[in-house]
Amino acid sequence: MEKIIKPMSGFLLLLIVLALLAVSIYFFAGAKNNPLMVGGGIISLVVMFFLLKGLMIVQPNHSRVLNFFGKYSGTVKDNGLFFINPLYSTHKITLRAHNLQGQTLKVNDKMGNPIMISVILVWKVRDTFKSIFEVDSYEKFIMIQTDSAVRKLAASYPYDHFEDERASITLSTDFDEINRTLEKEITERLVISGIEVVEARISHLAYAPEIAHSMLRRQQASAVVAARHKIVEGAVSMVESALHLLSTKQIIELDEDKKAAMVSNLMVVLCGDRESQPVVNTGTLNQ
């Protein structure tokens, strides 16, 4: 478990180190007249370098994990110059947020269709003890577990509603829900490493190249059918309105055969793909 410690300020020790350096210079300078002063200079240098090893600078949003001969002693998260036991070994860990652009994976969705998917993960170290001692390399651990979570997510939902019309959530339409599920899945996998997931979202989603063209044609066909349905609904409404106005304003009396012919002509004009060509009737309505 992470233990936060606050070591003593290092400025006093810095002055002591500088003083020892001055003493060493003094001893070595006086060694010409008294050779015994060389020993004092050497001792001063040894003590100086020993104390200098205990001086430690912690930058903003960084930390140091301290070990004493293999035993975890604590973590320093405060910023500044500090003095610690010179026998401590330290591990520097940044607490800043990191962006992980996951590689584009080729996986199968819930319906078995091959898709290409990748994610962006924003993470930072929360528990330095777990990051150092619970996993071998927390950065590699994050990459592997993120890829595993993405594969599980893709296999849990269909790509879109064309494959599964009864699906309430799909990868291509419900981005907010999918991203929340992805973030939760990655968080559960990374809790052992002391990593906090700030954000996880899908950055790329598409059908695999070998089926992309077929899926595009299917979507285009579905769009054409939907558009035709709307056109027919509008045309029927317009024909109904035209017949009603003709009857209400008594512009012309139409029997059932003439109504049928008029409806047929209007539907052809309104639902056709091409512009209609006007035909001038110089005779009667029956001709």
GROMACS .gro file of C-alpha atoms in nm:
model
  287
    1MET     CA    1   0.000   0.000   0.000
    2GLU     CA    2   0.127   0.347  -0.087
    3LYS     CA    3   0.275   0.545   0.204
    4ILE     CA    4   0.329   0.919   0.160
    5ILE     CA    5   0.628   1.064   0.346
    6LYS     CA    6   0.763   1.418   0.376
    7PRO     CA    7   1.142   1.427   0.408
    8MET     CA    8   1.335   1.721   0.554
    9SER     CA    9   1.424   2.020   0.341
   10GLY     CA   10   1.752   1.985   0.156
   11PHE     CA   11   1.864   2.348   0.167
   12LEU     CA   12   2.042   2.311   0.504
   13LEU     CA   13   2.224   2.002   0.379
   14LEU     CA   14   2.314   2.189   0.063
   15LEU     CA   15   2.489   2.452   0.275
   16ILE     CA   16   2.666   2.176   0.470
   17VAL     CA   17   2.783   2.016   0.144
   18LEU     CA   18   2.917   2.350   0.023
   19ALA     CA   19   3.091   2.402   0.356
   20LEU     CA   20   3.254   2.058   0.331
   21LEU     CA   21   3.369   2.144  -0.019
   22ALA     CA   22   3.530   2.461   0.113
   23VAL     CA   23   3.696   2.265   0.395
   24SER     CA   24   3.832   2.011   0.146
   25ILE     CA   25   3.978   2.287  -0.068
   26TYR     CA   26   4.135   2.440   0.241
   27PHE     CA   27   4.294   2.110   0.346
   28PHE     CA   28   4.429   2.034   0.002
   29ALA     CA   29   4.564   2.388  -0.032
   30GLY     CA   30   4.752   2.354   0.299
   31ALA     CA   31   4.887   2.009   0.218
   32LYS     CA   32   5.208   2.162   0.080
   33ASN     CA   33   5.311   2.273   0.428
   34ASN     CA   34   5.147   1.987   0.620
   35PRO     CA   35   5.102   1.653   0.437
   36LEU     CA   36   4.872   1.529   0.711
   37MET     CA   37   4.606   1.774   0.592
   38VAL     CA   38   4.554   1.558   0.281
   39GLY     CA   39   4.377   1.301   0.495
   40GLY     CA   40   4.141   1.567   0.629
   41GLY     CA   41   4.065   1.681   0.273
   42ILE     CA   42   3.988   1.326   0.162
   43ILE     CA   43   3.762   1.265   0.460
   44SER     CA   44   3.578   1.592   0.389
   45LEU     CA   45   3.525   1.490   0.025
   46VAL     CA   46   3.398   1.143   0.119
   47VAL     CA   47   3.149   1.290   0.367
   48MET     CA   48   3.047   1.554   0.114
   49PHE     CA   49   2.972   1.300  -0.162
   50PHE     CA   50   2.790   1.074   0.083
   51LEU     CA   51   2.561   1.359   0.192
   52LEU     CA   52   2.527   1.479  -0.166
   53LYS     CA   53   2.376   1.142  -0.260
   54GLY     CA   54   2.095   1.212  -0.012
   55LEU     CA   55   1.992   1.537  -0.184
   56MET     CA   56   1.687   1.486  -0.405
   57ILE     CA   57   1.489   1.721  -0.631
   58VAL     CA   58   1.123   1.639  -0.702
   59GLN     CA   59   0.975   1.827  -0.998
   60PRO     CA   60   0.607   1.935  -1.013
   61ASN     CA   61   0.374   1.640  -1.088
   62HIS     CA   62   0.651   1.391  -1.022
   63SER     CA   63   0.724   1.155  -0.733
   64ARG     CA   64   1.002   0.942  -0.593
   65VAL     CA   65   0.956   0.591  -0.455
   66LEU     CA   66   1.210   0.516  -0.180
   67ASN     CA   67   1.357   0.172  -0.104
   68PHE     CA   68   1.593   0.079   0.177
   69PHE     CA   69   1.781  -0.237   0.081
   70GLY     CA   70   1.477  -0.387  -0.092
   71LYS     CA   71   1.219  -0.265   0.159
   72TYR     CA   72   0.961  -0.007   0.054
   73SER     CA   73   1.003   0.305   0.270
   74GLY     CA   74   0.752   0.546   0.120
   75THR     CA   75   0.672   0.783  -0.163
   76VAL     CA   76   0.757   1.153  -0.187
   77LYS     CA   77   0.500   1.354  -0.384
   78ASP     CA   78   0.584   1.703  -0.259
   79ASN     CA   79   0.791   1.925  -0.488
   80GLY     CA   80   1.123   2.084  -0.404
   81LEU     CA   81   1.469   2.003  -0.270
   82PHE     CA   82   1.481   1.735   0.000
   83PHE     CA   83   1.734   1.536   0.196
   84ILE     CA   84   1.680   1.165   0.247
   85ASN     CA   85   1.886   0.880   0.379
   86PRO     CA   86   2.177   0.849   0.134
   87LEU     CA   87   2.140   0.471   0.146
   88TYR     CA   88   1.791   0.490  -0.005
   89SER     CA   89   1.744   0.387  -0.367
   90THR     CA   90   1.485   0.591  -0.555
   91HIS     CA   91   1.250   0.535  -0.851
   92LYS     CA   92   1.127   0.840  -1.037
   93ILE     CA   93   0.760   0.825  -1.145
   94THR     CA   94   0.574   1.102  -1.322
   95LEU     CA   95   0.221   1.181  -1.206
   96ARG     CA   96   0.128   1.369  -1.522
   97ALA     CA   97  -0.153   1.257  -1.752
   98HIS     CA   98  -0.051   1.044  -2.051
   99ASN     CA   99  -0.216   0.981  -2.387
  100LEU     CA  100  -0.212   0.628  -2.524
  101GLN     CA  101  -0.305   0.593  -2.889
  102GLY     CA  102  -0.392   0.227  -2.916
  103GLN     CA  103  -0.304   0.034  -3.228
  104THR     CA  104  -0.580  -0.037  -3.477
  105LEU     CA  105  -0.705  -0.388  -3.407
  106LYS     CA  106  -0.889  -0.622  -3.639
  107VAL     CA  107  -1.155  -0.798  -3.434
  108ASN     CA  108  -1.500  -0.952  -3.480
  109ASP     CA  109  -1.811  -0.781  -3.350
  110LYS     CA  110  -2.097  -0.963  -3.180
  111MET     CA  111  -2.236  -1.080  -3.515
  112GLY     CA  112  -1.898  -1.211  -3.633
  113ASN     CA  113  -1.823  -0.930  -3.878
  114PRO     CA  114  -1.455  -0.826  -3.894
  115ILE     CA  115  -1.409  -0.463  -3.795
  116MET     CA  116  -1.116  -0.224  -3.741
  117ILE     CA  117  -1.114  -0.045  -3.407
  118SER     CA  118  -0.872   0.163  -3.200
  119VAL     CA  119  -0.900   0.372  -2.883
  120ILE     CA  120  -0.742   0.671  -2.712
  121LEU     CA  121  -0.670   0.629  -2.342
  122VAL     CA  122  -0.585   0.911  -2.102
  123TRP     CA  123  -0.427   0.779  -1.782
  124LYS     CA  124  -0.202   0.874  -1.493
  125VAL     CA  125  -0.037   0.703  -1.198
  126ARG     CA  126  -0.247   0.715  -0.881
  127ASP     CA  127  -0.077   0.457  -0.655
  128THR     CA  128   0.301   0.455  -0.700
  129PHE     CA  129   0.346   0.143  -0.484
  130LYS     CA  130   0.124  -0.069  -0.710
  131SER     CA  131   0.277   0.075  -1.028
  132ILE     CA  132   0.628  -0.022  -0.920
  133PHE     CA  133   0.581  -0.340  -0.721
  134GLU     CA  134   0.253  -0.502  -0.834
  135VAL     CA  135   0.331  -0.524  -1.208
  136ASP     CA  136   0.651  -0.577  -1.403
  137SER     CA  137   0.620  -0.273  -1.632
  138TYR     CA  138   0.308  -0.067  -1.583
  139GLU     CA  139   0.332   0.100  -1.926
  140LYS     CA  140   0.340  -0.234  -2.110
  141PHE     CA  141   0.071  -0.361  -1.876
  142ILE     CA  142  -0.153  -0.069  -1.975
  143MET     CA  143  -0.107  -0.133  -2.347
  144ILE     CA  144  -0.180  -0.506  -2.325
  145GLN     CA  145  -0.482  -0.470  -2.097
  146THR     CA  146  -0.625  -0.188  -2.310
  147ASP     CA  147  -0.607  -0.404  -2.624
  148SER     CA  148  -0.773  -0.690  -2.434
  149ALA     CA  149  -1.055  -0.461  -2.315
  150VAL     CA  150  -1.113  -0.333  -2.669
  151ARG     CA  151  -1.140  -0.688  -2.805
  152LYS     CA  152  -1.392  -0.780  -2.537
  153LEU     CA  153  -1.595  -0.462  -2.605
  154ALA     CA  154  -1.608  -0.525  -2.980
  155ALA     CA  155  -1.723  -0.884  -2.927
  156SER     CA  156  -2.004  -0.770  -2.695
  157TYR     CA  157  -2.193  -0.541  -2.935
  158PRO     CA  158  -2.290  -0.543  -3.304
  159TYR     CA  159  -2.140  -0.284  -3.535
  160ASP     CA  160  -2.478  -0.132  -3.624
  161HIS     CA  161  -2.852  -0.200  -3.633
  162PHE     CA  162  -2.837  -0.351  -3.983
  163GLU     CA  163  -2.695  -0.672  -3.840
  164ASP     CA  164  -2.907  -0.682  -3.524
  165GLU     CA  165  -3.223  -0.473  -3.541
  166ARG     CA  166  -3.318  -0.567  -3.185
  167ALA     CA  167  -2.989  -0.443  -3.037
  168SER     CA  168  -3.035  -0.152  -2.798
  169ILE     CA  169  -2.667  -0.051  -2.814
  170THR     CA  170  -2.432  -0.066  -3.114
  171LEU     CA  171  -2.070   0.034  -3.163
  172SER     CA  172  -2.136   0.288  -3.438
  173THR     CA  173  -2.434   0.473  -3.290
  174ASP     CA  174  -2.420   0.474  -2.909
  175PHE     CA  175  -2.079   0.636  -2.861
  176ASP     CA  176  -2.141   0.772  -2.511
  177GLU     CA  177  -2.260   0.439  -2.374
  178ILE     CA  178  -1.984   0.248  -2.553
  179ASN     CA  179  -1.715   0.483  -2.422
  180ARG     CA  180  -1.846   0.454  -2.066
  181THR     CA  181  -1.843   0.076  -2.091
  182LEU     CA  182  -1.492   0.082  -2.233
  183GLU     CA  183  -1.368   0.314  -1.957
  184LYS     CA  184  -1.520   0.092  -1.690
  185GLU     CA  185  -1.368  -0.223  -1.841
  186ILE     CA  186  -1.019  -0.072  -1.865
  187THR     CA  187  -1.042   0.072  -1.512
  188GLU     CA  188  -1.121  -0.270  -1.369
  189ARG     CA  189  -0.825  -0.423  -1.550
  190LEU     CA  190  -0.576  -0.153  -1.446
  191VAL     CA  191  -0.672  -0.123  -1.078
  192ILE     CA  192  -0.402  -0.375  -0.986
  193SER     CA  193  -0.135  -0.147  -1.134
  194GLY     CA  194  -0.243   0.169  -0.950
  195ILE     CA  195  -0.340   0.348  -1.271
  196GLU     CA  196  -0.628   0.595  -1.287
  197VAL     CA  197  -0.819   0.606  -1.616
  198VAL     CA  198  -0.907   0.969  -1.689
  199GLU     CA  199  -1.082   0.903  -2.020
  200ALA     CA  200  -1.121   0.621  -2.270
  201ARG     CA  201  -1.291   0.661  -2.607
  202ILE     CA  202  -1.300   0.499  -2.949
  203SER     CA  203  -1.090   0.691  -3.200
  204HIS     CA  204  -1.141   0.474  -3.508
  205LEU     CA  205  -1.419   0.236  -3.608
  206ALA     CA  206  -1.481   0.084  -3.950
  207TYR     CA  207  -1.556  -0.241  -4.124
  208ALA     CA  208  -1.254  -0.445  -4.228
  209PRO     CA  209  -1.145  -0.379  -4.590
  210GLU     CA  210  -1.259  -0.720  -4.717
  211ILE     CA  211  -1.625  -0.652  -4.631
  212ALA     CA  212  -1.633  -0.271  -4.632
  213HIS     CA  213  -1.755  -0.247  -4.995
  214SER     CA  214  -2.036  -0.499  -4.943
  215MET     CA  215  -2.148  -0.329  -4.623
  216LEU     CA  216  -2.146   0.010  -4.799
  217ARG     CA  217  -2.368  -0.124  -5.077
  218ARG     CA  218  -2.604  -0.268  -4.818
  219GLN     CA  219  -2.626   0.065  -4.637
  220GLN     CA  220  -2.684   0.247  -4.965
  221ALA     CA  221  -2.962   0.004  -5.057
  222SER     CA  222  -3.125   0.054  -4.719
  223ALA     CA  223  -3.102   0.430  -4.760
  224VAL     CA  224  -3.263   0.410  -5.107
  225VAL     CA  225  -3.548   0.198  -4.972
  226ALA     CA  226  -3.607   0.441  -4.687
  227ALA     CA  227  -3.601   0.737  -4.927
  228ARG     CA  228  -3.848   0.567  -5.162
  229HIS     CA  229  -4.078   0.501  -4.872
  230LYS     CA  230  -4.080   0.869  -4.782
  231ILE     CA  231  -4.133   0.970  -5.147
  232VAL     CA  232  -4.433   0.738  -5.182
  233GLU     CA  233  -4.586   0.869  -4.860
  234GLY     CA  234  -4.546   1.227  -4.984
  235ALA     CA  235  -4.681   1.146  -5.329
  236VAL     CA  236  -4.993   0.977  -5.189
  237SER     CA  237  -5.055   1.280  -4.968
  238MET     CA  238  -5.018   1.517  -5.264
  239VAL     CA  239  -5.251   1.312  -5.487
  240GLU     CA  240  -5.510   1.296  -5.210
  241SER     CA  241  -5.487   1.673  -5.162
  242ALA     CA  242  -5.519   1.737  -5.537
  243LEU     CA  243  -5.831   1.522  -5.570
  244HIS     CA  244  -5.984   1.684  -5.265
  245LEU     CA  245  -5.928   2.037  -5.398
  246LEU     CA  246  -6.064   1.951  -5.740
  247SER     CA  247  -6.376   1.807  -5.583
  248THR     CA  248  -6.422   2.086  -5.326
  249LYS     CA  249  -6.383   2.373  -5.574
  250GLN     CA  250  -6.585   2.187  -5.839
  251ILE     CA  251  -6.327   2.256  -6.105
  252ILE     CA  252  -6.397   1.933  -6.287
  253GLU     CA  253  -6.608   1.625  -6.232
  254LEU     CA  254  -6.407   1.304  -6.240
  255ASP     CA  255  -6.552   0.956  -6.254
  256GLU     CA  256  -6.367   0.657  -6.110
  257ASP     CA  257  -6.184   0.577  -6.434
  258LYS     CA  258  -6.059   0.935  -6.472
  259LYS     CA  259  -5.956   0.945  -6.107
  260ALA     CA  260  -5.761   0.624  -6.152
  261ALA     CA  261  -5.587   0.762  -6.462
  262MET     CA  262  -5.508   1.088  -6.283
  263VAL     CA  263  -5.373   0.909  -5.978
  264SER     CA  264  -5.157   0.685  -6.199
  265ASN     CA  265  -5.013   0.984  -6.388
  266LEU     CA  266  -4.945   1.184  -6.071
  267MET     CA  267  -4.776   0.891  -5.900
  268VAL     CA  268  -4.552   0.836  -6.203
  269VAL     CA  269  -4.459   1.204  -6.209
  270LEU     CA  270  -4.402   1.235  -5.835
  271CYS     CA  271  -4.218   0.907  -5.780
  272GLY     CA  272  -4.011   0.897  -6.098
  273ASP     CA  273  -3.633   0.934  -6.091
  274ARG     CA  274  -3.630   1.160  -6.395
  275GLU     CA  275  -3.805   1.482  -6.473
  276SER     CA  276  -4.139   1.432  -6.648
  277GLN     CA  277  -4.191   1.554  -7.003
  278PRO     CA  278  -4.504   1.767  -7.045
  279VAL     CA  279  -4.756   1.649  -7.305
  280VAL     CA  280  -5.011   1.896  -7.440
  281ASN     CA  281  -5.356   1.740  -7.491
  282THR     CA  282  -5.532   1.928  -7.774
  283GLY     CA  283  -5.841   1.713  -7.763
  284THR     CA  284  -6.080   1.628  -7.481
  285LEU     CA  285  -6.007   1.455  -7.153
  286ASN     CA  286  -6.132   1.129  -7.301
  287GLN     CA  287  -5.876   1.135  -7.581
   0.00000   0.00000   0.00000
